[in-house]
Coordinates of C-alpha atoms and ligand atoms in Angstrom, one line a residue:
Chain A
M1 CA 0.0 0.0 0.0
I2 CA 1.2 3.5 -0.8
E3 CA 1.4 5.6 2.4
P4 CA -0.8 8.7 2.3
Y5 CA 2.2 11.0 2.8
E6 CA 3.8 9.5 -0.4
R7 CA 0.7 10.7 -2.2
V8 CA 1.2 14.2 -0.7
M9 CA 4.8 14.1 -2.0
A10 CA 3.7 13.0 -5.4
A11 CA 1.0 15.6 -5.6
R12 CA 3.6 18.3 -4.8
A13 CA 6.3 16.8 -7.1
K14 CA 8.2 19.4 -9.1
D15 CA 7.9 17.6 -12.4
R16 CA 4.1 17.0 -12.0
P17 CA 2.2 18.6 -14.8
T18 CA 0.4 21.8 -13.8
S19 CA -3.0 23.0 -15.0
M20 CA -1.7 24.6 -18.2
R21 CA -0.4 21.2 -19.4
F22 CA -3.8 19.7 -18.9
I23 CA -5.5 22.6 -20.7
E24 CA -3.1 22.4 -23.6
N25 CA -3.5 18.7 -24.0
I26 CA -7.2 18.2 -23.4
F27 CA -8.6 21.2 -25.3
T28 CA -7.9 23.1 -28.5
D29 CA -7.9 26.8 -29.2
F30 CA -7.4 27.8 -25.5
T31 CA -7.9 31.6 -25.4
E32 CA -6.9 33.2 -22.1
M33 CA -8.9 36.0 -20.5
H34 CA -7.5 38.2 -17.8
G35 CA -8.6 40.1 -14.8
D36 CA -11.5 40.4 -12.4
R37 CA -12.6 43.9 -13.5
R38 CA -12.4 45.0 -9.8
F39 CA -8.7 45.0 -8.8
A40 CA -6.2 43.1 -10.9
D41 CA -5.3 40.0 -12.8
D42 CA -4.2 37.2 -10.5
K43 CA -1.8 34.9 -12.4
A44 CA -2.3 32.1 -9.8
I45 CA -5.5 31.4 -11.7
V46 CA -5.7 31.0 -15.5
A47 CA -9.1 31.3 -17.2
G48 CA -10.4 31.4 -20.7
I49 CA -12.4 29.7 -23.5
A50 CA -11.4 26.6 -25.4
R51 CA -12.9 23.7 -27.3
L52 CA -13.5 20.2 -26.0
N53 CA -14.0 17.9 -29.0
G54 CA -15.1 21.0 -30.8
M55 CA -17.5 22.2 -28.1
P56 CA -16.8 25.7 -26.7
V57 CA -16.1 25.4 -22.9
T58 CA -14.8 27.7 -20.2
V59 CA -11.6 26.4 -18.6
I60 CA -10.3 27.6 -15.3
G61 CA -7.2 26.4 -13.5
L62 CA -5.1 27.1 -10.4
E63 CA -1.6 27.3 -11.9
K64 CA 1.6 26.9 -9.9
G65 CA 4.0 27.6 -12.8
V66 CA 7.0 25.6 -14.0
E67 CA 10.2 27.7 -14.0
L68 CA 11.1 29.7 -10.9
K69 CA 10.3 33.1 -12.4
E70 CA 6.9 31.9 -13.5
K71 CA 6.2 30.3 -10.1
V72 CA 6.9 33.6 -8.4
A73 CA 4.7 35.4 -10.9
R74 CA 1.9 32.9 -10.2
N75 CA 2.5 33.1 -6.4
F76 CA 3.1 29.3 -6.5
G77 CA -0.5 28.7 -7.3
S78 CA -1.9 30.4 -4.2
A79 CA -4.6 32.8 -5.3
H80 CA -5.6 36.2 -3.9
P81 CA -9.3 37.2 -3.8
E82 CA -9.0 38.7 -7.3
G83 CA -8.2 35.2 -8.6
Y84 CA -11.4 33.8 -7.3
R85 CA -13.3 36.8 -8.6
K86 CA -11.7 36.4 -12.0
A87 CA -12.8 32.8 -12.0
L88 CA -16.3 33.7 -11.0
R89 CA -16.5 36.3 -13.8
Q90 CA -15.6 33.7 -16.3
M91 CA -18.1 31.3 -14.9
K92 CA -20.8 33.9 -15.1
L93 CA -19.9 34.4 -18.8
A94 CA -20.0 30.7 -19.3
E95 CA -23.5 30.7 -17.8
K96 CA -24.6 33.5 -20.1
F97 CA -23.3 31.8 -23.2
H98 CA -24.3 28.2 -22.2
R99 CA -20.7 27.0 -22.0
P100 CA -19.9 24.1 -19.6
V101 CA -17.2 24.9 -17.1
I102 CA -14.2 22.8 -16.3
C103 CA -11.9 23.6 -13.3
F104 CA -8.5 22.3 -12.6
V105 CA -7.5 22.5 -9.0
D106 CA -3.8 22.5 -7.8
T107 CA -3.0 24.7 -4.9
S108 CA -1.5 24.4 -1.4
G109 CA -4.2 26.9 -0.4
A110 CA -5.6 30.4 -0.9
Y111 CA -2.9 32.9 -0.1
C112 CA -2.6 34.0 3.6
G113 CA -1.2 37.5 3.4
I114 CA -2.1 41.1 4.3
A115 CA -3.4 42.1 0.9
A116 CA -5.4 38.9 0.5
E117 CA -7.1 39.6 3.8
E118 CA -7.6 43.3 3.0
R119 CA -9.4 42.4 -0.2
G120 CA -11.6 39.8 1.4
Q121 CA -10.2 36.3 0.8
G122 CA -13.0 34.7 2.8
Q123 CA -15.7 36.7 1.1
A124 CA -14.3 35.9 -2.4
I125 CA -14.3 32.2 -1.7
A126 CA -17.7 32.3 0.0
E127 CA -19.2 34.0 -3.0
N128 CA -17.8 31.4 -5.4
L129 CA -19.3 28.6 -3.2
M130 CA -22.7 30.2 -3.4
E131 CA -22.6 31.1 -7.0
M132 CA -21.2 27.8 -8.3
M133 CA -23.9 25.9 -6.5
T134 CA -26.5 27.5 -8.8
L135 CA -24.5 28.2 -11.9
K136 CA -26.9 27.3 -14.7
T137 CA -24.4 25.3 -16.8
P138 CA -22.6 22.0 -16.2
V139 CA -19.5 22.3 -14.0
V140 CA -16.8 19.6 -13.5
S141 CA -13.8 20.1 -11.2
I142 CA -10.7 17.9 -11.3
L143 CA -8.1 17.9 -8.6
I144 CA -4.8 17.3 -10.4
G145 CA -2.3 17.8 -7.6
E146 CA -2.8 19.6 -4.3
G147 CA -6.3 20.4 -3.0
G148 CA -5.5 22.8 -0.2
S149 CA -8.7 23.5 1.8
G150 CA -10.9 26.5 1.0
G151 CA -8.6 27.7 -1.7
A152 CA -9.3 24.5 -3.6
L153 CA -13.0 24.3 -2.8
G154 CA -13.4 27.8 -4.2
L155 CA -13.1 26.1 -7.7
A156 CA -14.6 22.8 -6.7
V157 CA -18.4 23.2 -6.2
A158 CA -19.4 21.2 -9.2
D159 CA -21.8 18.5 -10.7
Q160 CA -18.9 16.1 -10.5
V161 CA -15.5 16.3 -8.7
W162 CA -12.7 14.0 -9.8
M163 CA -9.3 13.3 -8.4
L164 CA -6.2 12.1 -10.1
E165 CA -4.8 9.0 -8.5
N166 CA -1.9 10.9 -6.8
S167 CA -3.7 14.1 -6.0
V168 CA -4.7 15.0 -2.4
Y169 CA -7.6 17.1 -1.0
S170 CA -7.6 18.2 2.6
V171 CA -9.1 20.6 5.0
I172 CA -5.6 21.4 6.3
S173 CA -2.0 20.5 5.2
P174 CA -0.5 17.6 7.0
E175 CA 2.2 19.9 8.3
G176 CA -0.4 22.3 9.7
C177 CA -2.4 19.5 11.2
A178 CA 0.7 18.0 12.9
S179 CA 1.8 21.3 14.3
I180 CA -1.6 21.9 15.9
L181 CA -2.1 18.3 17.1
W182 CA 1.4 17.4 18.3
K183 CA 3.1 20.9 18.2
D184 CA 5.5 19.2 15.7
S185 CA 5.1 19.8 12.0
G186 CA 7.7 17.0 11.4
K187 CA 4.9 14.5 12.2
M188 CA 3.3 15.2 8.8
K189 CA 3.3 11.6 7.9
E190 CA 1.1 10.6 10.8
A191 CA -1.1 13.6 10.2
A192 CA -1.5 12.8 6.5
A193 CA -2.8 9.3 7.5
C194 CA -5.2 10.8 10.0
L195 CA -6.7 13.3 7.6
K196 CA -7.9 10.8 5.0
L197 CA -6.8 13.0 2.1
T198 CA -6.0 10.5 -0.7
A199 CA -8.2 10.1 -3.8
E200 CA -9.2 6.6 -2.6
D201 CA -10.2 8.0 0.8
L202 CA -12.3 10.7 -0.7
F203 CA -13.9 8.2 -3.0
S204 CA -14.9 5.9 -0.2
L205 CA -16.2 8.9 1.9
G206 CA -18.5 9.8 -1.0
V207 CA -16.9 13.1 -1.6
I208 CA -15.7 12.5 -5.3
E209 CA -17.2 10.6 -8.2
Q210 CA -14.1 9.3 -9.8
V211 CA -10.4 8.5 -9.2
I212 CA -8.5 9.1 -12.5
P213 CA -5.7 6.5 -13.0
E214 CA -2.3 8.0 -13.8
H215 CA -1.0 5.0 -15.8
N216 CA 2.4 5.1 -14.0
G217 CA 3.0 8.7 -15.0
D218 CA 1.9 8.4 -18.6
F219 CA 0.1 11.7 -18.7
E220 CA -0.6 11.5 -22.4
Q221 CA -2.9 8.7 -21.5
V222 CA -4.3 10.7 -18.6
Y223 CA -5.2 13.6 -20.9
A224 CA -6.8 11.3 -23.4
D225 CA -8.9 9.6 -20.7
L226 CA -9.9 13.0 -19.3
Q227 CA -10.9 14.3 -22.7
E228 CA -13.2 11.4 -23.2
K229 CA -14.6 11.3 -19.7
L230 CA -15.3 15.1 -19.6
Y231 CA -17.0 15.0 -23.0
K232 CA -19.2 12.2 -21.9
V233 CA -20.3 13.7 -18.5
I234 CA -20.8 17.1 -19.9
R235 CA -23.0 15.8 -22.8
T236 CA -25.1 13.9 -20.3
N237 CA -25.5 17.0 -18.0
L238 CA -26.3 19.2 -21.0
Q239 CA -29.3 17.0 -21.8
L240 CA -30.7 17.4 -18.3
P241 CA -33.2 20.1 -17.6
T242 CA -31.3 22.9 -15.8
E243 CA -33.4 22.5 -12.7
T244 CA -32.6 18.8 -12.4
M245 CA -28.9 19.5 -12.9
L246 CA -29.0 22.1 -10.1
E247 CA -31.1 19.8 -7.8
N248 CA -28.5 17.0 -8.3
R249 CA -25.6 19.4 -7.6
Y250 CA -27.3 20.6 -4.4
A251 CA -28.0 17.0 -3.3
R252 CA -24.5 16.0 -4.1
F253 CA -23.1 18.3 -1.4
R254 CA -26.2 18.1 0.8
K255 CA -25.7 14.4 1.5
I256 CA -22.0 14.5 2.5
G257 CA -21.5 13.4 6.1
T258 CA -25.2 12.8 6.7
A259 CA -25.0 9.0 6.9
G260 CA -26.7 7.8 10.1
L261 CA -28.4 11.1 10.9
Chain B
M1 CA -29.8 42.3 47.0
L2 CA -27.1 39.9 45.9
P3 CA -27.6 38.0 42.8
K4 CA -28.1 34.4 43.9
D5 CA -25.4 33.0 41.6
L6 CA -22.7 35.3 43.0
F7 CA -20.9 32.6 44.9
K8 CA -21.7 29.7 42.7
K9 CA -19.1 28.8 40.1
P10 CA -20.6 29.9 36.9
M11 CA -21.0 27.1 34.3
N12 CA -19.1 29.0 31.7
T13 CA -19.4 32.7 32.0
L14 CA -16.8 35.0 30.5
E15 CA -13.7 33.5 29.1
S16 CA -13.3 30.5 31.3
A17 CA -12.4 27.4 29.3
Y18 CA -10.7 29.1 26.4
E19 CA -8.9 31.8 28.4
K20 CA -7.6 29.3 30.9
L21 CA -5.6 27.8 28.1
T22 CA -4.2 31.1 26.8
K23 CA -3.8 33.2 30.0
T24 CA -1.3 32.1 32.6
A25 CA -0.9 35.3 34.6
A26 CA -4.4 35.5 36.2
P27 CA -5.0 38.2 38.8
D28 CA -4.9 37.0 42.4
V29 CA -8.6 37.1 43.2
P30 CA -11.3 34.5 43.1
S31 CA -12.2 34.3 39.5
E32 CA -15.8 33.4 40.4
M33 CA -16.3 36.9 41.9
C34 CA -14.1 39.2 40.1
T35 CA -12.7 39.6 36.6
S36 CA -9.9 41.8 35.4
C37 CA -10.9 43.6 32.2
P38 CA -8.4 43.0 29.4
G39 CA -9.5 46.3 27.9
C40 CA -8.8 48.7 30.8
R41 CA -7.4 46.4 33.6
A42 CA -10.3 47.5 35.9
M43 CA -11.4 44.8 38.4
L44 CA -15.0 44.1 37.8
F45 CA -17.5 42.1 39.8
T46 CA -18.6 39.2 37.8
S47 CA -22.2 39.9 38.7
D48 CA -22.0 43.5 37.5
L49 CA -20.4 42.4 34.3
S50 CA -23.1 39.7 33.7
E51 CA -25.8 42.3 34.3
N52 CA -24.2 44.4 31.6
D53 CA -24.3 41.5 29.1
N54 CA -20.6 40.9 29.8
V55 CA -19.6 44.2 28.3
C56 CA -17.1 46.2 30.5
P57 CA -19.1 49.1 32.0
K58 CA -15.9 51.2 32.1
C59 CA -14.3 50.7 28.6
G60 CA -16.8 48.7 26.5
H61 CA -14.7 45.6 26.1
H62 CA -16.8 42.8 24.9
F63 CA -16.1 39.6 26.9
R64 CA -16.7 36.3 25.2
I65 CA -20.1 34.8 26.0
N66 CA -21.6 31.4 25.4
A67 CA -24.4 30.8 22.9
R68 CA -27.2 30.5 25.5
Q69 CA -26.3 33.8 27.1
R70 CA -26.4 35.4 23.6
I71 CA -29.8 33.9 22.9
S72 CA -31.1 35.3 26.1
I73 CA -29.7 38.8 25.2
I74 CA -31.1 38.8 21.6
A75 CA -34.3 36.8 21.5
D76 CA -37.5 37.9 23.1
E77 CA -38.1 36.2 26.5
D78 CA -39.1 32.6 26.1
S79 CA -39.5 32.9 22.4
F80 CA -36.6 30.7 21.4
Q81 CA -37.5 27.2 20.2
E82 CA -34.5 25.0 19.6
Q83 CA -34.3 22.7 16.6
N84 CA -32.1 19.6 16.1
G85 CA -30.6 20.1 19.5
D86 CA -29.9 16.4 19.9
L87 CA -27.6 16.0 16.9
R88 CA -24.1 15.1 18.0
S89 CA -20.8 14.5 16.1
K90 CA -19.3 11.1 15.6
N91 CA -15.7 10.3 14.9
V92 CA -16.5 9.4 11.3
I93 CA -12.9 9.2 10.0
G94 CA -11.5 7.7 13.1
F95 CA -9.3 10.7 14.0
P96 CA -7.1 10.2 17.0
N97 CA -8.5 11.6 20.3
Y98 CA -11.5 13.1 18.6
D99 CA -13.9 11.2 20.8
K100 CA -12.1 12.6 23.9
K101 CA -12.1 16.1 22.5
L102 CA -15.8 15.9 21.9
K103 CA -16.4 14.8 25.4
H104 CA -14.3 17.7 26.8
A105 CA -16.1 20.1 24.5
Y106 CA -19.4 18.9 26.0
L107 CA -18.1 19.3 29.5
D108 CA -16.6 22.8 28.8
S109 CA -19.7 24.1 27.1
A110 CA -22.6 22.0 28.4
E111 CA -23.7 21.9 24.7
K112 CA -23.9 19.0 22.4
E113 CA -22.4 20.8 19.4
A114 CA -20.8 24.1 18.4
V115 CA -24.0 25.8 17.1
I116 CA -27.5 26.2 18.5
C117 CA -30.3 26.7 16.0
G118 CA -34.0 27.4 16.3
T119 CA -36.8 29.9 15.8
A120 CA -37.4 33.0 17.9
T121 CA -38.8 36.5 17.9
I122 CA -36.7 39.6 18.2
G123 CA -38.6 42.7 19.2
G124 CA -41.7 40.7 18.1
W125 CA -40.3 39.9 14.7
P126 CA -40.2 36.1 13.9
C127 CA -37.0 34.7 12.6
C128 CA -34.7 31.7 12.5
L129 CA -31.7 32.1 14.7
F130 CA -28.4 30.3 14.9
V131 CA -25.7 31.1 17.5
M132 CA -22.3 29.4 17.4
E133 CA -20.8 28.3 20.7
P134 CA -17.2 29.4 21.4
Y135 CA -16.8 26.9 24.3
F136 CA -17.4 23.9 22.1
M137 CA -14.1 23.4 20.3
M138 CA -13.9 27.2 19.6
G139 CA -17.0 27.0 17.4
S140 CA -15.3 24.8 14.8
M141 CA -17.4 23.5 11.9
G142 CA -17.8 19.8 11.5
T143 CA -20.5 17.8 9.9
I144 CA -23.1 18.4 12.5
V145 CA -22.5 22.2 12.6
G146 CA -22.9 22.2 8.8
E147 CA -26.0 20.0 9.0
K148 CA -27.7 22.1 11.7
I149 CA -27.1 25.3 9.8
T150 CA -28.2 23.8 6.5
R151 CA -31.4 22.5 8.1
L152 CA -32.1 25.9 9.6
F153 CA -31.8 27.7 6.3
E154 CA -33.9 25.0 4.6
Y155 CA -36.5 25.4 7.3
A156 CA -36.4 29.2 6.9
T157 CA -36.8 28.9 3.1
E158 CA -39.8 26.6 3.5
H159 CA -41.4 28.9 6.1
H160 CA -40.5 32.2 4.5
L161 CA -38.5 33.4 7.5
P162 CA -35.4 35.6 7.8
V163 CA -32.3 34.1 9.3
I164 CA -30.1 35.9 11.9
G165 CA -26.8 34.2 12.6
F166 CA -24.1 34.9 15.2
T167 CA -20.8 33.4 14.2
V168 CA -17.7 32.6 16.3
S169 CA -15.4 30.0 14.9
G170 CA -11.8 28.9 14.6
G171 CA -12.7 27.5 11.2
A172 CA -13.4 24.0 9.8
R173 CA -13.0 21.1 12.2
M174 CA -9.7 19.4 11.4
Q175 CA -10.8 16.2 13.2
E176 CA -13.4 15.5 10.5
G177 CA -11.0 15.9 7.6
I178 CA -12.5 16.6 4.2
L179 CA -16.0 16.1 5.5
S180 CA -15.7 19.4 7.5
L181 CA -14.4 21.2 4.4
M182 CA -17.5 20.0 2.4
Q183 CA -19.8 21.7 5.0
M184 CA -18.7 25.0 3.6
A185 CA -20.2 24.1 0.2
K186 CA -23.3 22.5 1.8
T187 CA -24.1 25.5 4.0
S188 CA -23.4 27.9 1.1
G189 CA -25.9 26.0 -1.0
A190 CA -28.6 26.3 1.6
V191 CA -27.8 30.1 2.1
K192 CA -28.1 30.6 -1.7
R193 CA -31.5 28.9 -1.9
H194 CA -32.7 31.0 1.0
S195 CA -31.4 34.1 -0.7
D196 CA -32.9 33.2 -4.1
A197 CA -36.3 32.8 -2.4
G198 CA -36.0 36.6 -1.6
L199 CA -35.4 36.1 2.1
L200 CA -33.3 38.1 4.4
Y201 CA -30.1 36.8 6.1
I202 CA -28.2 38.9 8.6
A203 CA -24.9 37.7 10.0
V204 CA -23.4 39.1 13.2
L205 CA -19.7 38.3 13.4
T206 CA -18.2 37.9 16.8
D207 CA -14.7 37.4 18.1
P208 CA -13.2 35.4 16.5
T209 CA -14.7 34.5 13.1
T210 CA -12.1 32.9 10.9
G211 CA -11.3 30.1 8.4
G212 CA -13.9 28.0 6.8
V213 CA -16.8 29.8 8.5
T214 CA -15.5 33.2 7.2
A215 CA -15.1 31.6 3.7
S216 CA -18.7 30.4 3.7
F217 CA -21.9 31.4 5.6
A218 CA -20.3 34.2 7.7
M219 CA -19.6 36.2 4.5
E220 CA -22.8 35.3 2.6
A221 CA -25.3 37.5 4.4
D222 CA -27.4 40.4 2.9
I223 CA -26.3 42.5 5.9
T224 CA -23.1 41.8 7.8
L225 CA -22.7 43.2 11.3
A226 CA -19.9 42.7 13.8
E227 CA -19.2 43.2 17.5
P228 CA -16.7 45.8 18.4
K229 CA -13.0 44.7 17.9
A230 CA -14.0 41.2 16.8
L231 CA -11.3 39.4 14.9
I232 CA -12.7 38.6 11.4
G233 CA -10.6 37.0 8.7
F234 CA -9.9 34.0 6.5
A235 CA -6.4 33.2 7.8
G236 CA -5.7 33.7 11.5
P237 CA -3.1 36.3 12.4
R238 CA -0.5 33.7 13.4
V239 CA -0.7 32.0 10.1
I240 CA -0.3 35.3 8.2
E241 CA 2.7 36.3 10.4
Q242 CA 4.3 33.0 9.6
T243 CA 3.6 33.4 5.9
I244 CA 4.9 37.0 5.5
R245 CA 7.5 36.8 8.4
Q246 CA 6.5 40.2 9.9
K247 CA 4.3 41.5 12.6
L248 CA 0.8 42.6 11.7
P249 CA -0.3 46.2 12.3
A250 CA -2.5 46.9 15.3
G251 CA -6.2 46.5 14.6
F252 CA -5.6 44.3 11.5
Q253 CA -8.6 42.1 10.8
R254 CA -10.7 43.7 13.6
A255 CA -14.3 44.6 13.0
E256 CA -13.6 48.3 12.5
F257 CA -10.9 47.3 9.9
Q258 CA -13.4 45.2 8.1
V259 CA -15.9 48.1 7.9
E260 CA -13.1 50.3 6.5
K261 CA -12.2 47.6 3.9
G262 CA -15.8 47.2 2.9
F263 CA -16.7 43.8 4.2
V264 CA -18.8 44.6 7.2
D265 CA -21.8 47.0 7.1
E266 CA -21.7 48.2 10.7
V267 CA -20.1 47.5 14.1
V268 CA -22.9 47.2 16.6
P269 CA -22.2 46.9 20.3
R270 CA -23.8 44.0 22.0
R271 CA -26.2 46.0 24.1
E272 CA -27.6 47.7 21.0
Q273 CA -27.9 44.6 18.8
K274 CA -31.4 43.5 19.7
E275 CA -32.9 46.8 18.9
Y276 CA -30.8 47.1 15.8
L277 CA -31.8 43.7 14.5
A278 CA -35.4 44.3 15.3
R279 CA -35.2 47.5 13.2
L280 CA -33.6 45.6 10.3
L281 CA -36.2 42.9 10.5
S282 CA -39.0 45.5 10.4
F283 CA -37.5 47.0 7.2
H284 CA -37.8 43.6 5.5
A285 CA -41.1 42.6 6.9
P286 CA -43.4 41.1 4.2
L287 CA -45.5 43.9 2.7
P288 CA -49.2 43.8 3.6
H289 CA -51.0 42.1 0.7
N290 CA -52.4 44.1 -2.1
T291 CA -52.6 47.4 -0.2
D292 CA -51.4 49.4 -3.1
T293 CA -53.9 47.9 -5.5
E294 CA -56.7 48.3 -3.0
E295 CA -55.8 52.0 -2.4
A296 CA -55.5 52.6 -6.2
Q297 CA -58.9 51.0 -6.7
A298 CA -60.4 53.1 -3.8
E299 CA -59.2 56.2 -5.6
Ligands
ZN1 ZN1 -12.8 47.6 30.6

């Protein structure tokens, strides 16, 4: 069995493909759009329009960057409030033009800094949670690496949420958990096991619909699988009456953790 | 006349459980009778303080209070009817020591979970009311907190009632892992449905409101109020200081700062909240049916 912390390491691995690689390989004609029209353009989130098997879709991704300079510009994939607002703006446009939305999630968390707080990090994420729940177009979110708490959830209220085999999704980082529990961030391995943060764990807890196999690191195969799976689920959801789709989306989150109540 | 509870150890008045952990240098007086105000250092009789809704009569410092005290301050006498009061958390993901923590939280707070929900009237206006409990794991949000708040918003939507919510929370409850994070989405969905039904939601943020609660229902209200000096933020100050490696300026993330930055409508002192909320509820009272048309027809 692979230890949960090994998954954490794999999810954070330097050579792991970031959102842009997924976008380039799954879609065609990706056309990036910038800015939240309120404050700035947050490069930790990329957003734009592309085609999935010819169908126009809106694509949004938390992007960590590849080279150091790019990583710095993208704040290592930790978004500020304007990032979440830029994403929401693109989602609203997707709703207006009946485009499905696909989100790629890969972040250690929403940024915890002075400017982020001053501009309402909590409010920005909260607004996304509310608006995504009733967005009148299909939404699929895929965790491709790190799913860091509220910063990940801010792009993961969807009809379906999938996780790559080696991605993780957690309420707190194993290091943060260990330092609170045992006053020792070095015990992150124990914490990772306690948190139940692997794709398998989340699948068995009923939090995600699919675990996407990584084919031993053959990402070409992963992109091909995702292209097919996305097209299929979006086609199905497009055929549903909007009310049914939204009812299902609400019920999807409504039932989490209610077993035995 | 002496209040009859003067010499009895209060169940959890003031800042007992939480402050015991954080404050070591306690003043050398029986804590049951006197309290030193952290705002002005005055020695206050606990009974005087409690008669003043636990607001320092000298400097206005707002002491932390438990959820039941808050309900008695805000709701009309005997109007509060609790809902889902028996729901209790289980250790669903088998997190180490969580069962023990829950038991201690119950002993500290005398509550079964970190939020109390129900219906009430405020100045005669009917509403749904939720009040988070700081003495139960610092108001952290797990599955049951999320479920109770969701059920309250669903009830309010069904019965066309406004919701008033008092938040206090350290954030999502780590011991329930991803399930606690999902409560942010679940509660937000219920708030959205209530909002889409044209109903009013007022949040009153109290000290401290942080993390997953700030990034969900605390920041989703139509009108957002806060208690003076309440700490309100997504990340806690310690996490920010660790991230940016510098000290935060005084007043950062406090209620007054959030008003200045545009995220809170007004800071309302505890002793004015009831009247203030009643006025807001009256502004949003359902209009009498067809009055306009009848008047127009009469003309
Ligand atoms: Zn004082």
